[in-house]
Structure formats: C-alpha cells, structure tokens
Coordinates of C-alpha atoms in Angstrom, one line a residue:
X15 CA 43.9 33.4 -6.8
X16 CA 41.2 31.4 -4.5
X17 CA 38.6 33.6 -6.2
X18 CA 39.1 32.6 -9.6
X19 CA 38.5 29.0 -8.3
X20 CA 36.0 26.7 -9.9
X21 CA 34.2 23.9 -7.9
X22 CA 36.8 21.3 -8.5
X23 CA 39.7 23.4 -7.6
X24 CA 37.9 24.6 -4.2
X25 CA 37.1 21.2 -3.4
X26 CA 40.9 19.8 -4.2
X27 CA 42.2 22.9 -1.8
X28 CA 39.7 22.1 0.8
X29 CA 40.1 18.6 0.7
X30 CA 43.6 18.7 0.9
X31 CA 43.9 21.4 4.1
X32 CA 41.1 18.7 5.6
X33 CA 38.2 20.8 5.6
X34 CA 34.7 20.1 4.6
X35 CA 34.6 20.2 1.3
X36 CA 30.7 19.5 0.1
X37 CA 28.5 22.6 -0.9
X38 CA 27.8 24.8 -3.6
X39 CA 30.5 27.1 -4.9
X40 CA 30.1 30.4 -2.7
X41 CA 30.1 27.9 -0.3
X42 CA 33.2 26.4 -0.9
X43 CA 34.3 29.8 -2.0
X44 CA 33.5 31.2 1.7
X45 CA 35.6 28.4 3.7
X46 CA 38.5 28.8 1.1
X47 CA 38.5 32.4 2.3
X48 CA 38.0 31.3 6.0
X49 CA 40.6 29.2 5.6
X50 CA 42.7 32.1 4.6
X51 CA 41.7 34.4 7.0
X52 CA 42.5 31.8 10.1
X53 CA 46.1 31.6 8.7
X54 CA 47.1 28.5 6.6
X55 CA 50.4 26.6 6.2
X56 CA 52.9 27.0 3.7
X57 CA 52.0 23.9 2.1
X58 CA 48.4 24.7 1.9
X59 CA 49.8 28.5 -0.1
X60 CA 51.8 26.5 -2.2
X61 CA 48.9 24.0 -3.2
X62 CA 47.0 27.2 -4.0
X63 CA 49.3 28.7 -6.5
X64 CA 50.1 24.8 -7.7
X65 CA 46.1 25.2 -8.4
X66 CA 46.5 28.3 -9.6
X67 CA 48.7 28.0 -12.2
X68 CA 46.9 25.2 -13.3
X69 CA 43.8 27.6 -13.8
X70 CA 45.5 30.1 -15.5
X71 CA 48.8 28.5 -17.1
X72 CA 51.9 30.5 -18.3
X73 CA 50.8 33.6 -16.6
X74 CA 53.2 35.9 -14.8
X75 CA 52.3 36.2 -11.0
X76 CA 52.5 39.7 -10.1
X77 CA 53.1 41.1 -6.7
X78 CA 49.5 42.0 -6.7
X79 CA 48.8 38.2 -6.9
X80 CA 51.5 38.0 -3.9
X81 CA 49.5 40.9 -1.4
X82 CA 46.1 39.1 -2.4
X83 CA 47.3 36.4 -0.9
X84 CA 49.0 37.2 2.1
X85 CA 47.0 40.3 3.1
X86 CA 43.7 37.7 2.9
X87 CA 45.9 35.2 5.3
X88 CA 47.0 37.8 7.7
X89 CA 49.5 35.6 8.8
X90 CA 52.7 37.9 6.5
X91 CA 53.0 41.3 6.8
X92 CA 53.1 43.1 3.4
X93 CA 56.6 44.4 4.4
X94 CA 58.0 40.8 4.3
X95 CA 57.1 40.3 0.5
X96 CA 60.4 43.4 0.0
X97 CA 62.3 39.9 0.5
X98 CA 60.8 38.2 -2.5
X99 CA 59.4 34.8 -1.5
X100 CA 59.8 31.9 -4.2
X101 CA 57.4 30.2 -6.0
X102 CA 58.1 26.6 -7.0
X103 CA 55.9 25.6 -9.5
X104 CA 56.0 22.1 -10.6
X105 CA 53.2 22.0 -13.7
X106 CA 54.4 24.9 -15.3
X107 CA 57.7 27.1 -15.3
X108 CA 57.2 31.0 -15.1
X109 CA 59.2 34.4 -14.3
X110 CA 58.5 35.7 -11.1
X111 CA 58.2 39.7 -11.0
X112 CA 60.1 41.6 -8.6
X113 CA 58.6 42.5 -5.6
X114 CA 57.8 46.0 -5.0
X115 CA 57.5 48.2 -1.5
X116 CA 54.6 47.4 0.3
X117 CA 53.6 51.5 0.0
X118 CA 53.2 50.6 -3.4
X119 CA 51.1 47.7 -3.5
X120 CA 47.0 47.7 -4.2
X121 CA 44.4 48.2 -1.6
X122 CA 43.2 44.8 0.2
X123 CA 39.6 43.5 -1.3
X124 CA 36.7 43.5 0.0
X125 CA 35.3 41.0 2.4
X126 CA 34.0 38.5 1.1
X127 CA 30.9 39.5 3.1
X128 CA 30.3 42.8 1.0
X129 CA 31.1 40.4 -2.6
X130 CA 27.0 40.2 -3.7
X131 CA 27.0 36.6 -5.4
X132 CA 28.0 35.5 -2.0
X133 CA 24.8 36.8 -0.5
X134 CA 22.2 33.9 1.5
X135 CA 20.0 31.9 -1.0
X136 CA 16.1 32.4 0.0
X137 CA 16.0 28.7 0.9
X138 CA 18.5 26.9 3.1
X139 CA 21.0 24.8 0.9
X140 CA 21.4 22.3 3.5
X141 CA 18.2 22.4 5.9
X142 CA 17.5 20.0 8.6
X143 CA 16.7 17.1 6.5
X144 CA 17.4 13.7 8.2
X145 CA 16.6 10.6 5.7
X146 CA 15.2 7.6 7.3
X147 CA 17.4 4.7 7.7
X148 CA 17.6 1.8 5.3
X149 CA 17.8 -1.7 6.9
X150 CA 19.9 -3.2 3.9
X151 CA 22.2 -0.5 3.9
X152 CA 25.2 1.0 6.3
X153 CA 26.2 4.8 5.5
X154 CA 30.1 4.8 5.8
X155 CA 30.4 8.7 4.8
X156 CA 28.2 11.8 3.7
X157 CA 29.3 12.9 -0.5
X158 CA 27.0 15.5 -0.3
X159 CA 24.6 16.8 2.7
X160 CA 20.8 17.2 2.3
X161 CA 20.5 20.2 0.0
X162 CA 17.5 22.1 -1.3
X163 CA 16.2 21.9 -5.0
X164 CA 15.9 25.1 -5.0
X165 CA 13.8 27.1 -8.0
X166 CA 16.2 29.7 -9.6
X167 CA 14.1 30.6 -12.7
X168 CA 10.3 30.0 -11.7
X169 CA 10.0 28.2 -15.1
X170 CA 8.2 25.1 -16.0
X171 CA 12.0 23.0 -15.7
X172 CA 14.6 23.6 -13.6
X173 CA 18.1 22.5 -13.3
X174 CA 20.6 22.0 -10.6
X175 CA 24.4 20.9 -10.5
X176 CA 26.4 19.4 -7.9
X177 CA 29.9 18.0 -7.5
X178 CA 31.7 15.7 -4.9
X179 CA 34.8 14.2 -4.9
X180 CA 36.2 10.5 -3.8
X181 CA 39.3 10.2 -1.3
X182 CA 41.8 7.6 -2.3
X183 CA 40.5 5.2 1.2
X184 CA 36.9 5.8 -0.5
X185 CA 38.0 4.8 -4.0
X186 CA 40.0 1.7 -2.4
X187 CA 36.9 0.7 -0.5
X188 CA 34.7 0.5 -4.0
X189 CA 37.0 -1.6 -5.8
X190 CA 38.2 -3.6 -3.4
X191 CA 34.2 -4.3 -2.9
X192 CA 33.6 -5.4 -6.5
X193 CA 32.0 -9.0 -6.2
X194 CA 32.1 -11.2 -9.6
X195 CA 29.7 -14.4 -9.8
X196 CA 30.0 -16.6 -12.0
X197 CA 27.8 -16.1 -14.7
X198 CA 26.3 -12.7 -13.4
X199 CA 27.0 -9.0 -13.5
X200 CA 29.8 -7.6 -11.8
X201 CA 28.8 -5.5 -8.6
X202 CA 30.4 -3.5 -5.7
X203 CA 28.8 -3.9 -1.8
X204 CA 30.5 -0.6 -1.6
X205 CA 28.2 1.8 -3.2
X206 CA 27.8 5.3 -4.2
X207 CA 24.1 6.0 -3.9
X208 CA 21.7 9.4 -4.7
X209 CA 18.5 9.7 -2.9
X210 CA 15.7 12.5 -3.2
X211 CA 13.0 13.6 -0.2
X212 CA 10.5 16.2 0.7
X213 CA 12.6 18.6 2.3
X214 CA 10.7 18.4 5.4
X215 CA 12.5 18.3 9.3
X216 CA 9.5 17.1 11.0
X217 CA 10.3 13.4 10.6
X218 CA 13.3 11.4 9.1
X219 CA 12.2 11.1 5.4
X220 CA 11.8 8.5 2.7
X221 CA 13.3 8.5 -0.6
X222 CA 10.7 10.9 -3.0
X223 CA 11.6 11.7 -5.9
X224 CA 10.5 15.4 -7.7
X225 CA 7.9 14.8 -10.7
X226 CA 9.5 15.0 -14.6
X227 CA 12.8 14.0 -12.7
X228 CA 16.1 13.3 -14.8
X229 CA 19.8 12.7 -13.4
X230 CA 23.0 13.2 -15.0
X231 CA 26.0 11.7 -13.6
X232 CA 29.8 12.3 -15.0
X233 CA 27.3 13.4 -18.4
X234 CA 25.4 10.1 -18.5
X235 CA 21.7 9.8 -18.0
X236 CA 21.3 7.6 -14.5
X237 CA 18.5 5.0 -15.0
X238 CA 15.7 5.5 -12.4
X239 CA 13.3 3.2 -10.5
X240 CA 10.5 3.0 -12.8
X241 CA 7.1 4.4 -12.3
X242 CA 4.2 2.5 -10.2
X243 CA 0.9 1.7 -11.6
X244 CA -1.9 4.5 -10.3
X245 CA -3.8 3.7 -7.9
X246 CA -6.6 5.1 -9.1
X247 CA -7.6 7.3 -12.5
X248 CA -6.3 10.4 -13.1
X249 CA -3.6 9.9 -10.5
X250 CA 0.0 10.9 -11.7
X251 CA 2.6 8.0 -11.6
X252 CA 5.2 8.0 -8.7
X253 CA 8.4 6.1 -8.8
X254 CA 8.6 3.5 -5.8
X255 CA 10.5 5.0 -2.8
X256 CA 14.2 3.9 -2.9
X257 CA 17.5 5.0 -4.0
X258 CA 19.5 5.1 -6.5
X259 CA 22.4 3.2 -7.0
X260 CA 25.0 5.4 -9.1
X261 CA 28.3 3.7 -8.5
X262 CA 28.6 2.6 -12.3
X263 CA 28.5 6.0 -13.5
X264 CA 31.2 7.2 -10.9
X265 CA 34.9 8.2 -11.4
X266 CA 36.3 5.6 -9.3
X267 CA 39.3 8.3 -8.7
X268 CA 40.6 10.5 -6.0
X269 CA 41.5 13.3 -8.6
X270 CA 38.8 13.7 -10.7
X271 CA 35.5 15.2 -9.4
X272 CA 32.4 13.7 -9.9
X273 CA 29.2 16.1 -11.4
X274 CA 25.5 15.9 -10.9
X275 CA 23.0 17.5 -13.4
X276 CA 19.3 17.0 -12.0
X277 CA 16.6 18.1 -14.2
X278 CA 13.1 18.3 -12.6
X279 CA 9.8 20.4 -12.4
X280 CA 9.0 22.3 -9.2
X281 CA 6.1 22.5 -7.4
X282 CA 4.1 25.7 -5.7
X283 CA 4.4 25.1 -2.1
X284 CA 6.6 21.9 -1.9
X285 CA 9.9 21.4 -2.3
X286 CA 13.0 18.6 -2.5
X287 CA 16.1 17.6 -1.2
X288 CA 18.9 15.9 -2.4
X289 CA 22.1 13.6 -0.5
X290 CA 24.7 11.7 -2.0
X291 CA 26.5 8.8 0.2
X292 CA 28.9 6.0 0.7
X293 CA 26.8 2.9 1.8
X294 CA 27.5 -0.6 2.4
X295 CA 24.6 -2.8 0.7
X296 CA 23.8 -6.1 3.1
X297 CA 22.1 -9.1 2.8
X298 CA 18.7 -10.6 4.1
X299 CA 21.5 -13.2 5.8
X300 CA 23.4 -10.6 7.8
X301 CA 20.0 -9.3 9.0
X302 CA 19.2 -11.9 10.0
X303 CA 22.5 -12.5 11.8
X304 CA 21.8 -8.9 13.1
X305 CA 18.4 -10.2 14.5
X306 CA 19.6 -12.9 16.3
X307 CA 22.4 -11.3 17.9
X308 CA 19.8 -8.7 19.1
X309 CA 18.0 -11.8 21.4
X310 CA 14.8 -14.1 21.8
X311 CA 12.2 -12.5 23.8
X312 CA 11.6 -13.5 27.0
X313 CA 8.3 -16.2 26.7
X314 CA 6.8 -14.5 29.5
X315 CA 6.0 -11.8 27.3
X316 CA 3.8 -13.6 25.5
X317 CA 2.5 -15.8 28.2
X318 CA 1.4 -12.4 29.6
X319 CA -0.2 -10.8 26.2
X320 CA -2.2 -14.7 25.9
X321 CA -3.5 -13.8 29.7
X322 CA -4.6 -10.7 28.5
X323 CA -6.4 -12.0 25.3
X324 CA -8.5 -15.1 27.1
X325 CA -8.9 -12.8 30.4
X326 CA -12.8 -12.7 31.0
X327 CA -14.4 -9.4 29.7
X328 CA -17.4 -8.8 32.4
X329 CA -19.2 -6.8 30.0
X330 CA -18.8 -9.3 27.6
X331 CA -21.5 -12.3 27.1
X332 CA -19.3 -14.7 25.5
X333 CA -16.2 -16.2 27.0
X334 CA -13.1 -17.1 25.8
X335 CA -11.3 -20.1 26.9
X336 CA -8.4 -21.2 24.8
X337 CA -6.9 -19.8 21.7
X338 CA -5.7 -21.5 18.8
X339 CA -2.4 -20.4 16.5
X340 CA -0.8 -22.0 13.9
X341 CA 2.9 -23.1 13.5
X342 CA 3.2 -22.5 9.8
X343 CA 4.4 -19.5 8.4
X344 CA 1.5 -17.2 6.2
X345 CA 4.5 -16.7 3.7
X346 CA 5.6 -19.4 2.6
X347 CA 3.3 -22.0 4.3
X348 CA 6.1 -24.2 5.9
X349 CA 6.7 -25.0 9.3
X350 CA 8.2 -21.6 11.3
X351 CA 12.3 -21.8 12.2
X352 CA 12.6 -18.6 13.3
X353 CA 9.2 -17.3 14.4
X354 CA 9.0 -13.4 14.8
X355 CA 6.8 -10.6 14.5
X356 CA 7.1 -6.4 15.3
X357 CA 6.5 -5.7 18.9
X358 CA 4.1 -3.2 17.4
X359 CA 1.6 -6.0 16.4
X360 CA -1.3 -7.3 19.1
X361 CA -1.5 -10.9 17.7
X362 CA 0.2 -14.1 18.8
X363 CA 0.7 -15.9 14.7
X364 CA 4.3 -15.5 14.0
X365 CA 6.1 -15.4 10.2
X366 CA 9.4 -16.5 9.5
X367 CA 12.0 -13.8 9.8
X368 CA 14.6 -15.4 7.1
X369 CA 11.7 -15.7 4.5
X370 CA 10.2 -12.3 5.7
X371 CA 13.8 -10.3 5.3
X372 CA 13.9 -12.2 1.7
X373 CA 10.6 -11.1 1.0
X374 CA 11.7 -7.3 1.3
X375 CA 15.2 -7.4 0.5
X376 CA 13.5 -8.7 -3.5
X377 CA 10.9 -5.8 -3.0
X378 CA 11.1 -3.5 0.6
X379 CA 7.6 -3.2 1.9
X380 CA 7.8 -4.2 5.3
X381 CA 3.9 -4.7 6.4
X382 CA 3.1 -7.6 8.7
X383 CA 2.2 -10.8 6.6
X384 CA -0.9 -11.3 9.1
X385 CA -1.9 -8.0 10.2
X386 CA -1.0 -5.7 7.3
X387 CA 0.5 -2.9 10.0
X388 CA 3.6 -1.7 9.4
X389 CA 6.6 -3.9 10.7
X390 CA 9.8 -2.4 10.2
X391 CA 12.9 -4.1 10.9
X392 CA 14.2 -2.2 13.8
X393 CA 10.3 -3.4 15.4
X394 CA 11.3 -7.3 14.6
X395 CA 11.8 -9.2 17.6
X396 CA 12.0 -13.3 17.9
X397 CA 9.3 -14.8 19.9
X398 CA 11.1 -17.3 23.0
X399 CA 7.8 -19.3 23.5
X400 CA 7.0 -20.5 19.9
X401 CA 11.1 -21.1 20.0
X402 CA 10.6 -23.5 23.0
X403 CA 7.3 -24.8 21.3
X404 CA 8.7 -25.2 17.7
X405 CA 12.0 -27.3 19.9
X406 CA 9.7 -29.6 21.8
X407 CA 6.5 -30.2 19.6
X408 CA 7.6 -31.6 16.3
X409 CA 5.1 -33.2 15.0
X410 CA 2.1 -30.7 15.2
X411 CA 1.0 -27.8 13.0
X412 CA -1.3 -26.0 15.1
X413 CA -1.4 -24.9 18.7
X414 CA -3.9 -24.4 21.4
X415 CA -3.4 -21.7 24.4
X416 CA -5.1 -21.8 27.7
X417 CA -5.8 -19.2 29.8
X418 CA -3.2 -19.7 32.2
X419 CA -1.0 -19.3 29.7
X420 CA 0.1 -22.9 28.8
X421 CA -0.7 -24.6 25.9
X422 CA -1.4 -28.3 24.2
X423 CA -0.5 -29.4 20.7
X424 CA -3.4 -30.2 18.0
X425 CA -4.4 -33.2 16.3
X426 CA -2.6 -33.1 13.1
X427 CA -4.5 -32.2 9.9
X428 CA -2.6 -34.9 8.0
X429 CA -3.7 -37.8 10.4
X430 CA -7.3 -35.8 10.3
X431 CA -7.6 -36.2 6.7
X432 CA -6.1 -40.1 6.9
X433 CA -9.4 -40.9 9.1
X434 CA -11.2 -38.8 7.2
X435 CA -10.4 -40.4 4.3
X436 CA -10.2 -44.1 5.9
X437 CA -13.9 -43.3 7.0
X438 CA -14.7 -42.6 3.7
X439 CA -13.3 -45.6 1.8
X440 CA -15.4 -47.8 4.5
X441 CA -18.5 -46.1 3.8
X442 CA -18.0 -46.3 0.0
X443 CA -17.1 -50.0 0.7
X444 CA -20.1 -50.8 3.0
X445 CA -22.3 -48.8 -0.2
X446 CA -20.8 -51.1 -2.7
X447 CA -21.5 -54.6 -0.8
X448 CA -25.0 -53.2 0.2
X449 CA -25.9 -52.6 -3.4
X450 CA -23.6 -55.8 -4.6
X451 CA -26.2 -57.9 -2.2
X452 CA -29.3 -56.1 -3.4
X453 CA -28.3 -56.4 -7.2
X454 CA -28.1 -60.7 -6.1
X455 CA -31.7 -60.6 -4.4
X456 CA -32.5 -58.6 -6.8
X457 CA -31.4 -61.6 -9.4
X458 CA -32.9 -64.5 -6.9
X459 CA -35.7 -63.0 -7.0
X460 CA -36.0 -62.0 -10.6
X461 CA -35.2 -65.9 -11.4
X462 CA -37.7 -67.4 -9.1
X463 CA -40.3 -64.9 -10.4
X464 CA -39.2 -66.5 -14.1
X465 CA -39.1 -70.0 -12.9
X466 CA -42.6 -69.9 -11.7
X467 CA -44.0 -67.3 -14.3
X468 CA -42.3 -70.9 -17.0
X469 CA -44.3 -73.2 -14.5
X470 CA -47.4 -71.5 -15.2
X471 CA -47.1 -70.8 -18.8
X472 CA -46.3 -74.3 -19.3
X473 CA -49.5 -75.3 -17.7
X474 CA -51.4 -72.6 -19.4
X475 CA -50.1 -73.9 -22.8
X476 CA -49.7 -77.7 -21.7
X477 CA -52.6 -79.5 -24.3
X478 CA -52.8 -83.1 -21.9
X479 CA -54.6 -80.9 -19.3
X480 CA -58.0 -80.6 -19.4
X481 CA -59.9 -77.3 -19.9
X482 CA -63.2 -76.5 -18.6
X483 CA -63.3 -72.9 -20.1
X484 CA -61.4 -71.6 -23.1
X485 CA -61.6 -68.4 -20.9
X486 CA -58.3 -69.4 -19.2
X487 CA -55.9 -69.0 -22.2
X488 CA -54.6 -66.4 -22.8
X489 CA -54.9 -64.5 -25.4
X490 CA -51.9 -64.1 -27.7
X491 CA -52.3 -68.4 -27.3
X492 CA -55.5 -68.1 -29.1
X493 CA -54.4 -65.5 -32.1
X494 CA -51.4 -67.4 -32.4
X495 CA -52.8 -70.4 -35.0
X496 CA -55.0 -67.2 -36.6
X497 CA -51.9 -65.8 -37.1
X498 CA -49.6 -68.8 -38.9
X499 CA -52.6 -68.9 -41.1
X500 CA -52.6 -66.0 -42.7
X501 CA -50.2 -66.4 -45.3

C-alpha cells in the first residue's frame, strides 16, 4: 500500500504518525517504510489503508495487501491474519476477502534498500546549507530544508518540483496574522517565504537566485524581485538578494499540499539551493526596540578609542590635539536621537539608528552612512557618550574632543552666519554712506566749479568792462554775431 503512495499521501501519513515529513518522494518513501519496519500503531495502519483506499477506490484488499503490510511492520506474525482482522473504511465501503493460511501467502518484498529508484542521488538533497539570517524576519518553522537544484537531464532548462504541507497551528497563525489598513492591501506578518542560495557550507548564505529562474506555486507563476541594472557592459542582470514572499499563492489549509515547480538553467561547476519557511516579518520599530533593549555602550569605550586617535604618533611630524564631530545625522541631516554605529567601524560620527533601520527596511543594504563598510544589524550598538552629550548640550551642532578624552561644545553655525551676515549688512551700510557722502562732495564741488566757471563767463561776456586785447574773448563769443548774420 505505502508504495503506491504519492508525495501528498506520504506526507499526510508522515505528518500524522509525527515524523518529518519534508523531502523528495524516495525520501518520504524511505521513512514511511522505517516507520513500518520500527512497528506502528493501529491508528497509524488504519490511516494507511484510509489513504489507501483513497488511492485506489473500490478495490478489493486481498490478503496479499494484508502480509504486505504486516510482514513490512514486523510487529504481527503472519499466523495472526488466520483470524481475519477488520478493516473499517470510512470513504469507501468494500468486501474484505477471506484470509488465507499463512503457508499460503506471497513471499515478503524486497528491502527497500535493493528497490533501484531508491538508490543515493549524485548530489546531496539536503547539504549543509545554512542561510544567513534576516534582521526583519523571525523563522517560526522549516517547510522545506535546504535542498540541491540538482541537474537531472544536462539540458539547457531544467525543472524541479517540491511539495510541503501546512499544519492546522501554521494555518491559524497566517490568518489570524492578516493585517487590513485602511485604504491599503491586505497583508499577513505571518509569511510563507522561498529563498534560493549558492549551495555552498563554508559560510551562512545570502539569497541568490539561479539565472533564467521561474517559480510555480499551487500552478501560478510567483512574481520575482526584478533584475538590477549592470554594473558594467556585457554583465548579465542579477535579481537583488532577497526573498520571496509566497504567502498569496498558498493553500492556507492543513489538508491540501502545497507544490513548487522551479524552472531554471544550470551552470557547469556551480550549483543552488532551495528552503521554504514560516517567518514572522518585523518592523524598523521593533528593531529598534530590539536595539535598545540590547544596551547603550559604556562612554568609556569611546573615551578610550578618542585617546587612541589624538595619542601623539612619535614618528609622526604633525600633532593632533582635539577632534571635531558633528551631532547631526549624515542621513537625514537632523539632530541625532539615537546615535549609533557598528562596533566594526574606527570613526567617532554617529547616524541615527531609527532613520538608519528605516533606511534598510525600504531597501536592505546595511553599509555605514559615513564609512561605506559594512554595518549589519547584529554589529549596531548605541554610543553612551554622544547619549550623555546629545542630553546635556542642546543647543550645539558640532562637537570638539580633547585628548584626555573630554570635550567642549562649538559655536553654532546659525549664530556664525547671524554675525556673519550682521557684519555684512554694516559693511554694505558703511559702502552706501561712504559713496552717499562722496556723491554730495562730489555735487559741492561740481556747483562751486559752476558758480565760479558763471562768475567768469559773466565777466568774459560783461560789455561795461573794459578790454585791452580782443585776445581775451573767447572764441565762440566772437563767431557768435558772424553767425546770427548769416541768414
């Protein structure tokens, strides 16, 4: 009976005796046997011939069907079937044959050892393959194990199935997850989610996905992270590393299997990995809770790494003295609230965590907003001395440190620009009145030059004076009466 299981019937028996039931179907096919073999309950041979006859409906179980089963169990000797054991089936009614001496029954199978389609794939279906941990995500429960794409065919495509099943506390946890906003999409925090590697054990992995990939869930394309722009020309496209969400396409039911149809091209020399899981999808808020409740750093730390950095180098010719950091935040520039960095990083500046984890939870990079280095969030830590400085220095943007570790507050840039600006205005000012008082000498001067030029013309042209030489006219004076008589 067990052997002319499919997938969803192995997984429904294993599931129900409370064994492991993820894996291909030789797989599930060898721990049905096992499970056999070690001696199972009644209920558990009842569930089998409930499945059974749901396989195969309306057929007549023989007593061949009967020493198949008990002879794999080896918990019934073959003698005991003379009494002719009932089978209640509920699905479907059927005749029951007469049992028959055990002398007269078939020979026991094989093993399931000796049965060739249950022979060891080339490549391990479920190597070592540990997948890095996402910050925004807790794993509640393993669907499916790492497990190799493996190549069957060697062509150009390949294909791969795989099937997992929900348990009714699973299924409760989804819906009962489903979060409705008004005027958004609905949304569980309870996910199903897919994610691909390199099936490598060196390292815990990030998500990869196989080039030319497509996914089939429940017989409905999945929609994939779309690809990045190259980075250079020629480059193939990747998609960005992350996972795929693939709760909507899910049978939210604990009877109904669910099926995965992956399409994608191998590669010579590489290959990948695929895991199914339950998760729990978090906000930048929680981390951030998280974070906190991890603890502030001691200050001394960093009264210690400033030591360090203004410590005098004797092979170095220039000194430092003090250092200067600032107390706004190179995201967002705004003042820092909760002033962090990875205890990875060397420098002092800080970044806001809450605008940092918002940052990443919109588009997960996490590199240092200052440095560029990586910062992860398990390297995040909250810095006590810019928390004490932030708390007592309020009206300040920048910092100075000394080199025993202490530390003064900056003139402001705001009040810097005021006096700048001030200082400005009065030399604009003091311009304007200088050239105000220049343009009225100017006009003094330009008025007593006219007054006396009139005084002399007047004489020049004055007829009651006496002139000794005509010499002293000037000329227009002379061309004028030429002039008028003309016409």
């Amino acid at each position: 009976m067990v052997m002319s299981f499919r997938v969803s019937e192995l997984q429904v028996l294993l599931g129900f005796a409370g064994r492991n039931k993820s894996g291909r179907k030789h797989e599930l096919l060898t721990k049905a046997l096992q499970l056999l073999r070690s001696g199972c309950s009644p209920a558990v041979q009842m569930k089998i011939k409930e499945l059974y006859r749901r396989r195969i409906p309306r057929k007549i179980l023989t007593p061949s069907d009967f020493s198949v089963l008990h002879m794999q169990a080896g918990q019934v000797p073959p003698a005991a079937l003379a009494q002719g054991p009932a089978c209640h089936l509920p699905y479907e009614q059927s005749t029951v044959a007469p049992a028959v001496p055990a002398a007269l029954l078939p020979p026991v199978p094989k093993r399931e050892a000796d049965v060739p389609h249950l022979a060891t794939p080339t490549q391990p279906v479920r190597p070592d393959v540990k997948m890095k941990r996402l910050p925004f995500y807790d794993v509640y429960d393993e669907l499916i194990k790492p497990t190799t794409l493996a190549s069957a065919n060697g062509q150009r495509f390949d294909e791969a199935h795989f099937t997992f099943a929900l348990t009714p506390q699973q299924v409760q946890q989804i819906l009962t997850s489903r979060d409705i906003l008004p005027g958004a999409k609905c949304d569980y925090t309870i996910q199903v989610q897919l994610r691909f590697c390199l099936c490598e054990t060196s390292c815990p992995q990030k998500d990869y996905f196989p080039p030319n990939l497509f996914v089939k869930v429940n017989g409905k394309l999945c929609p994939l992270p779309g690809y990045l722009p190259p980075t250079k020309n020629g480059a193939e496209p990747k998609r960005p590393s992350r996972p795929v969400n693939i709760t909507p396409l899910v049978r939210l039911s604990a009877t109904v299997p669910n099926t995965i149809v992956v399409n994608w091209s191998p590669e010579f020399g590489r290959s990948y990995s695929l895991s199914v899981y339950l998760v729990k999808q978090l906000t930048s808020v929680t981390l951030l809770q998280k974070l906190r409740a991890k603890g502030i750093r001691n200050p001394d730390h960093s009264r210690a790494l400033i030591k360090e950095k203004l410590t005098a180098d004797p092979d170095s010719e220039i000194a430092t003295t003090s250092l200067r950091v600032s107390l706004m935040c190179p995201l967002g520039k705004m003042r820092l609230i909760v002033p962090c960095r990875a205890i990875t990083c060397t420098h002092l500046q800080c970044f806001d965590a809450a605008l940092y984890l918002q940052m990443n939870e919109k588009k997960p990079k996490w590199t240092c907003p200052v440095c560029d280095k990586k910062a992860p969030y398990n390297k995040l830590i909250i810095d006590g001395l810019f928390m004490e400085i932030l708390n007592s220095c309020t009206d300040c943007d920048e910092i100075q440190f000394m080199e025993d570790g202490s530390w003064c507050p900056m003139k402001p840039k705001k009040e810097n620009q005021e006096v700048c600006q001030t200082s400005a205005f009065s030399g604009i000012e003091a311009c304007r009145s200088l050239s105000l008082a220049a343009s009225s000498l100017y006009t003094v001067s330009s008025e007593s030059r006219s007054s006396s030029e009139g005084k002399k013309k007047v004489e020049v042209i004055d007829l009651t004076l006496d002139s000794s030489s005509d010499e002293e006219e000037p000329p227009a004076k002379k061309q004028c009466p030429i002039s008028g008589a003309a016409p």
